[in-house]
């Protein structure tokens, strides 16, 4: 007998070893909020080994403690996180506070990602974007890239990147930074040496977009290998950590709501229509291969630097009909040919014809290796 997704999650064990004492957790500002849950920044004392060590973490909780559906959804996500184990490209579980669960309170402690979600980050960094692609959709040669890097100096504080030419930099009040372009470094495109204690956030380049796409495919391949369906893969649910590392977040929570007929009746506002595969839209079928479709939309978001998919179209029946009739978005301006091809493959009507996350990962790896 085939169990439903909810029944399978229900059967997942709760592992007591994750329990963390609430009194060693100092809650801070709100990082985000959805209809059901919210996430706050917090300081946790001794969450990873040593008792003295204070670590910044993110704590997921329900918004209203009387909302049973919200609590159930968070319990599901907690159990999925326990089942998952840890992976660099997934927002990992650090602990749980379940002692007050009878009062509707549950804290799920996860890794804090300093630079927030990818969608906001892309929009905020549109201005300083450095295109490393030629007019034919291929990556520029190594020589040309070097020229670009020697022309541009990058300086800035905090989360905001400013790119300047050498002369503008001299005049600026920001201290200059020297950077070294290192094609061997897999994580970030260039290193930098700081002249002061200010934090430098470099400009976003085509290479970053490709690196993020690769890392997300890795995280999703890991999820798929653990039989976990994300159900809401989108740039808003990808978080940026230090060293150019991106992490897939917010799985489990979303899925439960979409399958719950109660929420469907409350209008389509809760459904991420623009990210949903054709079979999810028409038959409410979700699978790792429907996650692949969403990944294609996410690629589109990344390479359009945070635009909303299907620009100018509203999410009425019109969009669903158009997709059914074979309409697909064009390759965004900043996407290379290889990325454009992957995107189109992710949107094949037949889920079986779409590449797997493993294959996508390999395709992007090839792309990286042949363009550095
Ligand atoms: N917003 C939502 N979740 C977050 C996290 N884990 N880190 C930083 N910002 C977040």
XYZ file of C-alpha atoms in Angstrom, residues 35 62 93 114 121 142 166 220 367 372:
10
model
C 1.501 33.113 6.332
C 4.943 29.340 14.111
C 19.358 21.743 11.265
C 24.325 36.232 6.513
C 20.353 39.822 -3.185
C 40.493 34.078 -19.822
C 40.563 53.245 -10.693
C 18.726 19.547 -4.822
C 30.355 24.420 -18.323
C 37.745 29.060 -17.025
